[in-house]
Coordinates of C-alpha atoms and ligand atoms in Angstrom, one line a residue:
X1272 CA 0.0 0.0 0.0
X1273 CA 1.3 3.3 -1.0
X1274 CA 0.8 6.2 1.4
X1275 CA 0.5 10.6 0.0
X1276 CA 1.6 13.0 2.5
X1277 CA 1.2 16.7 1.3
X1278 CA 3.0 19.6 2.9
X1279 CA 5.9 18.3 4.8
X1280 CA 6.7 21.5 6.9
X1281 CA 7.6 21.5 10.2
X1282 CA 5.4 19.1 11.3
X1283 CA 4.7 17.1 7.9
X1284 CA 8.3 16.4 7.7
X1285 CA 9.1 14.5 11.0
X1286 CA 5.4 12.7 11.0
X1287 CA 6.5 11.5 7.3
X1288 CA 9.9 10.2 8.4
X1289 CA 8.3 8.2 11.2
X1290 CA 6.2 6.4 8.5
X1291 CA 9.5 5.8 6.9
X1292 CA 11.7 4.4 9.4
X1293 CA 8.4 2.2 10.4
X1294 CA 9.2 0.6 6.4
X1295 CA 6.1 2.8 5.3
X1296 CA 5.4 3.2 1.6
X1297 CA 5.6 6.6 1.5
X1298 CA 5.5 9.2 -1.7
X1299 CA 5.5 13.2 -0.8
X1300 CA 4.7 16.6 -1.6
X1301 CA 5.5 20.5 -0.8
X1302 CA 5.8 23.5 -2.8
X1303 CA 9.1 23.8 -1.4
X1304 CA 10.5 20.1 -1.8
X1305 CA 14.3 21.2 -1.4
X1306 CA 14.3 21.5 2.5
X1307 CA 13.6 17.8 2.4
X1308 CA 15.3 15.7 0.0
X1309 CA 15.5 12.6 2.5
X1310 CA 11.7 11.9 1.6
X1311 CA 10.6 10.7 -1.8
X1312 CA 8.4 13.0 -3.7
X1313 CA 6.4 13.3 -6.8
X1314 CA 3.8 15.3 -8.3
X1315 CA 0.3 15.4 -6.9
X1316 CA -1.2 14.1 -10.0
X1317 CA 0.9 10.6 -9.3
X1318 CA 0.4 10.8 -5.8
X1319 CA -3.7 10.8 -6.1
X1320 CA -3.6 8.0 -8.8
X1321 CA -0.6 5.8 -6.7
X1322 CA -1.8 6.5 -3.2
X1323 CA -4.9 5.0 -1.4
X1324 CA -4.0 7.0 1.8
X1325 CA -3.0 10.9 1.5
X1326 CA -2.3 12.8 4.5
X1327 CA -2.1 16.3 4.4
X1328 CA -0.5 19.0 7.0
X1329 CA -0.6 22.3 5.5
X1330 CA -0.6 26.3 7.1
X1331 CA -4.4 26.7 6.9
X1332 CA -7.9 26.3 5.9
X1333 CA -7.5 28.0 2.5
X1334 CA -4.8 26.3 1.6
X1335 CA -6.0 22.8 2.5
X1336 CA -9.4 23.8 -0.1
X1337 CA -7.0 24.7 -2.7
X1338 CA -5.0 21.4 -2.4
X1339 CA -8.3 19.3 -2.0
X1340 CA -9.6 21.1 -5.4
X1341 CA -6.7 19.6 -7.1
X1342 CA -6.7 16.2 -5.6
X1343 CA -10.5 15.3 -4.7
X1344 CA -11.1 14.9 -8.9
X1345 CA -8.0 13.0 -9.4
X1346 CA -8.3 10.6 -6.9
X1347 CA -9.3 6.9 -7.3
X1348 CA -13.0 6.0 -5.4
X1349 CA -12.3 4.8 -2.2
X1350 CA -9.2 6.6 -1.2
X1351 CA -8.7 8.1 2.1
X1352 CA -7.7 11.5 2.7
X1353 CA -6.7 12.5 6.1
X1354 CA -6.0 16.1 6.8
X1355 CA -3.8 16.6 10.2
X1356 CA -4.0 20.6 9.6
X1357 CA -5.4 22.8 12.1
X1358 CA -7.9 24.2 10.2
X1359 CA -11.2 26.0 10.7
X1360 CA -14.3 23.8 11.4
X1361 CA -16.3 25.0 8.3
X1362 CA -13.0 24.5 5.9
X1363 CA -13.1 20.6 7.5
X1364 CA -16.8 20.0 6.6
X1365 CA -16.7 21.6 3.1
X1366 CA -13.8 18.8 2.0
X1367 CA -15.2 16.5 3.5
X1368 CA -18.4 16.6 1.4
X1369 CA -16.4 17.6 -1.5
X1370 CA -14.4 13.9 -0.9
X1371 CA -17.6 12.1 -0.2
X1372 CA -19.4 13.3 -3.2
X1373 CA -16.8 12.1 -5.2
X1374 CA -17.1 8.4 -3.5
X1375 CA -13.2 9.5 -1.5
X1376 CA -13.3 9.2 2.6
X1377 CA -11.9 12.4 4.3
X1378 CA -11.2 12.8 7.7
X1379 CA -9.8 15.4 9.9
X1380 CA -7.4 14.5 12.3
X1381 CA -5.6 17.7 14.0
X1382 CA -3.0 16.9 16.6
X1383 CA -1.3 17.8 19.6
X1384 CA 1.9 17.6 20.5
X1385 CA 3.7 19.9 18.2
X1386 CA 7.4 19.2 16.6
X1387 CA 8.6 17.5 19.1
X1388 CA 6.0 15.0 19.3
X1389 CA 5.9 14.7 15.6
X1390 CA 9.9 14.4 16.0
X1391 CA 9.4 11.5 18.8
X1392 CA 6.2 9.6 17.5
X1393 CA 4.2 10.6 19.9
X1394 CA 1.3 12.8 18.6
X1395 CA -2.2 13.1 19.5
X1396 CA -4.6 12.9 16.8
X1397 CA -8.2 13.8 17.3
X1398 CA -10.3 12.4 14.7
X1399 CA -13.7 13.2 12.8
X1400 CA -15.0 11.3 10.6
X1401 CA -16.3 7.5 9.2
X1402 CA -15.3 5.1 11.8
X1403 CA -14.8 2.2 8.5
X1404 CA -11.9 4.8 7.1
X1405 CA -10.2 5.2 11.0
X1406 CA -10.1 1.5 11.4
X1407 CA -7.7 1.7 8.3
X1408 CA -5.8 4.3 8.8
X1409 CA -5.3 3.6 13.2
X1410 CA -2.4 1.8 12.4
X1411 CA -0.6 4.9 11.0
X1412 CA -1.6 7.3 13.9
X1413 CA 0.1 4.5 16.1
X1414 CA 3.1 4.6 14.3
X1415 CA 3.3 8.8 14.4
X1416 CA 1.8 9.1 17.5
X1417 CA 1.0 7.3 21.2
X1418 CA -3.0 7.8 20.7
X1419 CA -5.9 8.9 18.6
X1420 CA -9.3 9.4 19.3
X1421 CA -12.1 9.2 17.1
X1422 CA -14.3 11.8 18.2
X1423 CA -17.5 11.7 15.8
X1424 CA -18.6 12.5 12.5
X1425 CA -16.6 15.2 10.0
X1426 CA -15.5 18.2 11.4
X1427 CA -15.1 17.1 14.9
X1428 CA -11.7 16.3 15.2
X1429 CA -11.1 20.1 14.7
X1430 CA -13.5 21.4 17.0
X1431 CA -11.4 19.0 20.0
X1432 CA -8.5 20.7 18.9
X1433 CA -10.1 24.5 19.5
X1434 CA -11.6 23.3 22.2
X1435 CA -8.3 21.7 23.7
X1436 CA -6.3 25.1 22.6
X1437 CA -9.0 27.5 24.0
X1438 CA -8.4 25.9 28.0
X1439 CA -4.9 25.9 26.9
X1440 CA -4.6 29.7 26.1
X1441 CA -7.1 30.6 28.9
X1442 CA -5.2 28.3 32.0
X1443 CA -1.3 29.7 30.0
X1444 CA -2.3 33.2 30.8
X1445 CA -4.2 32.4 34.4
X1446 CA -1.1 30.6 35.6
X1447 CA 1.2 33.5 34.1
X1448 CA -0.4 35.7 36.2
X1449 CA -0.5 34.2 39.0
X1450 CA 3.0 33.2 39.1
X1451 CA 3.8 37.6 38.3
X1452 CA 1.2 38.6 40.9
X1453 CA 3.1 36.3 43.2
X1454 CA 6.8 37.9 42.8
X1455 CA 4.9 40.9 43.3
X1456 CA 3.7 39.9 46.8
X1457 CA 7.3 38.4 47.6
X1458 CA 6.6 34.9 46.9
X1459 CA 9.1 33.0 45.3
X1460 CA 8.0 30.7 42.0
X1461 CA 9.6 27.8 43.6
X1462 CA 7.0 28.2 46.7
X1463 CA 4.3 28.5 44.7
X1464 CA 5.1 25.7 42.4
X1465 CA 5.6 23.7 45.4
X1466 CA 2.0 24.6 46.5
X1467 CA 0.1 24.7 43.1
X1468 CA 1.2 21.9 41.5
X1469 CA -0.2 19.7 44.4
X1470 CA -3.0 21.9 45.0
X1471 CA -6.5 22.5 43.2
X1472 CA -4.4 25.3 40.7
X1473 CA -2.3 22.4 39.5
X1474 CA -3.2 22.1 35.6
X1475 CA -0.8 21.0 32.5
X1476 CA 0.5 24.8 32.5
X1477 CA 1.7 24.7 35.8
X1478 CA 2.6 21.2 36.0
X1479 CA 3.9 20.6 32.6
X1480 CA 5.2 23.5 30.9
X1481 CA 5.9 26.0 33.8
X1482 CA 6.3 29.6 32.2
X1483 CA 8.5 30.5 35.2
X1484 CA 12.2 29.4 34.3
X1485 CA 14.3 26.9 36.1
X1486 CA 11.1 25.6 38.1
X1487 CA 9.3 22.6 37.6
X1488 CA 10.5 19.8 34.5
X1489 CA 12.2 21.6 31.7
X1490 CA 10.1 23.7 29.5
X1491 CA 10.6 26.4 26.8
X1492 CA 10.8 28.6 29.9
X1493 CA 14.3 27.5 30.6
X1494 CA 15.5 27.7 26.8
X1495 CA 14.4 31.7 26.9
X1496 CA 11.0 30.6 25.5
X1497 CA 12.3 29.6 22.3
X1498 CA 9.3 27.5 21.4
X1499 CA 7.8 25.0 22.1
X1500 CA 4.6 26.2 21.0
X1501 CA 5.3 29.3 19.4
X1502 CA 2.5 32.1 20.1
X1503 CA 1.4 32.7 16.8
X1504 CA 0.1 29.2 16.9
X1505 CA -2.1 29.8 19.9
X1506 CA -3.2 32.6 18.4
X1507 CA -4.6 31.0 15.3
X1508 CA -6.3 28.4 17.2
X1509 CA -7.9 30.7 19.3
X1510 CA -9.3 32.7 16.5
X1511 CA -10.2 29.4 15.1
X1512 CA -11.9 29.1 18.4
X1513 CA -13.6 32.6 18.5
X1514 CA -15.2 31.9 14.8
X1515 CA -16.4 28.9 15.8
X1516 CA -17.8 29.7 18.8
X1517 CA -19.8 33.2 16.6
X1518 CA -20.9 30.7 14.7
X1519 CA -22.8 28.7 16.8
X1520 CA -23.6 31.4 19.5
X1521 CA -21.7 29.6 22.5
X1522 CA -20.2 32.1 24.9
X1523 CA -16.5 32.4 25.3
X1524 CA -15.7 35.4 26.9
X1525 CA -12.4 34.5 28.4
X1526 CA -11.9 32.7 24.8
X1527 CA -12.0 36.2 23.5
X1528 CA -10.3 38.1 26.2
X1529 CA -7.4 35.6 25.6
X1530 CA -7.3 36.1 21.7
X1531 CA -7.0 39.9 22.5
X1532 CA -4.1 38.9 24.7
X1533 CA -2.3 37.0 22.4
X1534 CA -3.1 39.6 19.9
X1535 CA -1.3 42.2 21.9
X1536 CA 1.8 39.8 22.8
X1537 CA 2.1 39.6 19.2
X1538 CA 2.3 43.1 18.1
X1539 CA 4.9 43.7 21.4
X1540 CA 7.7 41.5 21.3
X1541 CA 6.1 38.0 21.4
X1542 CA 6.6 36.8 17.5
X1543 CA 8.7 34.0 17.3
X1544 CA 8.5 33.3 21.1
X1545 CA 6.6 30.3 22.8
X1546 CA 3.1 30.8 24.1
X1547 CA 4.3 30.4 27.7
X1548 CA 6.4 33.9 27.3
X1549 CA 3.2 35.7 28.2
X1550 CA 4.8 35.6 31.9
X1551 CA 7.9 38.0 31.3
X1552 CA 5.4 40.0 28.8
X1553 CA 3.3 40.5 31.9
X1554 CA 6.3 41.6 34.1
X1555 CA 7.8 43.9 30.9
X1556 CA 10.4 42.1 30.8
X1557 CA 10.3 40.9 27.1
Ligands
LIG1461 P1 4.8 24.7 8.2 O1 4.6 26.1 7.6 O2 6.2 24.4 8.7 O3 4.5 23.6 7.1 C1 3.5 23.7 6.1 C2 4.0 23.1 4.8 O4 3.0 23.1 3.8 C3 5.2 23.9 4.3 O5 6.3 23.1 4.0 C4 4.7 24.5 3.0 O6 5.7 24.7 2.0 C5 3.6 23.5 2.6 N1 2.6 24.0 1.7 C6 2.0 25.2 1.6 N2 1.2 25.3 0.6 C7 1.2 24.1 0.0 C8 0.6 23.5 -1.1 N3 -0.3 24.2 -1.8 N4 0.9 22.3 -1.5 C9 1.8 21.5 -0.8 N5 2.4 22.0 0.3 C10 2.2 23.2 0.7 O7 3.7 24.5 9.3 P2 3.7 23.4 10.5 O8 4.3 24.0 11.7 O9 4.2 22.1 9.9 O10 2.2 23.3 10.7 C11 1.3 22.6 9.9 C12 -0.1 22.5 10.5 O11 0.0 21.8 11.8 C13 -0.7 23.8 10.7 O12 -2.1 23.8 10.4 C14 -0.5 24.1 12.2 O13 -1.5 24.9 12.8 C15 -0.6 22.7 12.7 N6 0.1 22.4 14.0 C16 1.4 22.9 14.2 C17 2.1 22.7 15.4 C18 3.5 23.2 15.6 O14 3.9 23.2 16.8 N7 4.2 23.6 14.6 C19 1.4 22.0 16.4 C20 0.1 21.4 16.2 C21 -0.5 21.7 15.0

């Protein structure tokens, strides 16, 4: 069985080379194919006549239409597209009935993890779509990541993943200011560490990926928030979150409030940093 993977970025890239090394048929394809001559490639045309898998990790929801135009027509019945993406819930659904009307299964299967666990194998994948086509395609989840979930029909995959990033976002900045307010009031991050990560405050941010540097396990913190998982990211997904959440009249006000947050990191020294640097932004120290 031959296997398509289209857009091998940052992400694509590593996930691809894990189907490799696991003796995975694979064939490839970017726009920019020099940063990775290690993977085979071809065109897309021979991929969607070769391949009865194609996975897809590309920037946005746009872009993933644009490459689905090409492919969907080309594509032998039957094939199963799986888009990794991040992309917005609406851009999911309208490939998906684009595949199935043309008798193609497409799924959407975001992840979590970010380049590292696309490095190590160990993604999350959060899947929407027929449970027929995940039975196929498990097998290659398990080799690029340590789970999947199959969370419903089309389009649900990607609202996990907004729904994942949105706590994520909201609990980053609630533990960054807590951990400023408490240097303020003399209380050193190693004490309140100590306390909150065995108390009822204790969340992945704190726990995990502490924003305060040299406490808790190694995070981008201690690498002067190099990311990790960079800002811009979170921002995206919690626009993504914000349209989705307009769309379907649910209220997220601390969704929003966060967005505006990141918004303003952005524009005031936080490109290229991790998400976590919202803690020396807070104290002006970035
Ligand atoms: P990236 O920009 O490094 O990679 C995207 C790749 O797609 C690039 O190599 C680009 O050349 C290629 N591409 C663009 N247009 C194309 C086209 N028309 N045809 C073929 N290839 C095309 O981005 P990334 O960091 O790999 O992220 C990919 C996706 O994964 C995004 O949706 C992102 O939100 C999501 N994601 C990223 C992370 C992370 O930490 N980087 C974590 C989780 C999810």
């Amino acid at each position: 069985m031959k296997i398509g993977f289209i857009g091998l970025g940052n992400m694509g890239a590593p996930m691809a080379r894990n189907l490799i090394k696991a003796q995975e048929n694979i064939v490839g394809f970017d726009v920019y194919p020099s940063n990775v001559d290690d993977i085979p490639q071809n065109s897309i045309k021979e991929i969607a006549s070769e391949c009865s898998i194609i996975f897809t990790m590309l920037p946005d929801g746009e872009i993933l239409k644009k490459v689905y135009s090409e492919l969907v027509p080309i594509c032998n019945k039957g094939t199963i597209l799986v888009d990794c993406s991040t992309v917005d819930v609406d851009s999911a659904l309208h490939v998906a009935n684009e595949s199935a009307s043309r008798g193609l299964f497409a799924m959407d299967a975001p992840v979590s993890g970010g380049v590292v666990g696309a490095e190590k194998g160990t993604l999350t994948f959060m899947v929407g779509g027929d449970a027929e086509a995940y039975n196929k395609v498990e097998h290659f989840f398990g080799i690029m990541g340590q789970k999947s979930v199959l969370c419903g029909k089309s389009g649900t995959g990607q609202s996990a993943k907004i729904c994942n990033n949105m706590i994520l976002g909201i609990s980053m900045i609630g533990v960054c200011e807590s951990f400023n307010l408490a240097e303020k009031l003399n209380l050193s991050w190693e004490r309140l560490y100590d306390v909150v990560s065995t108390s009822s405050g204790s969340c992945w941010s704190v726990n995990t990926y502490c924003p305060a540097p040299g406490i808790g396990p190694e995070s981008p913190a201690d690498r002067d928030y190099q990311p990790g998982f960079a800002a811009d990211l979170m921002l995206k997904d919690l626009k993504l979150a914000k349209a989705a959440a307009a769309s379907v009249d649910a209220p997220t006000a601390l969704g929003k409030h966060a967005t505006e947050i990141y918004e303003n990191f952005l524009e005031n020294g936080g490109k290229g940093r991790d998400f976590s640097a919202i803690l020396p932004y807070l104290a002006k120290r970035l």
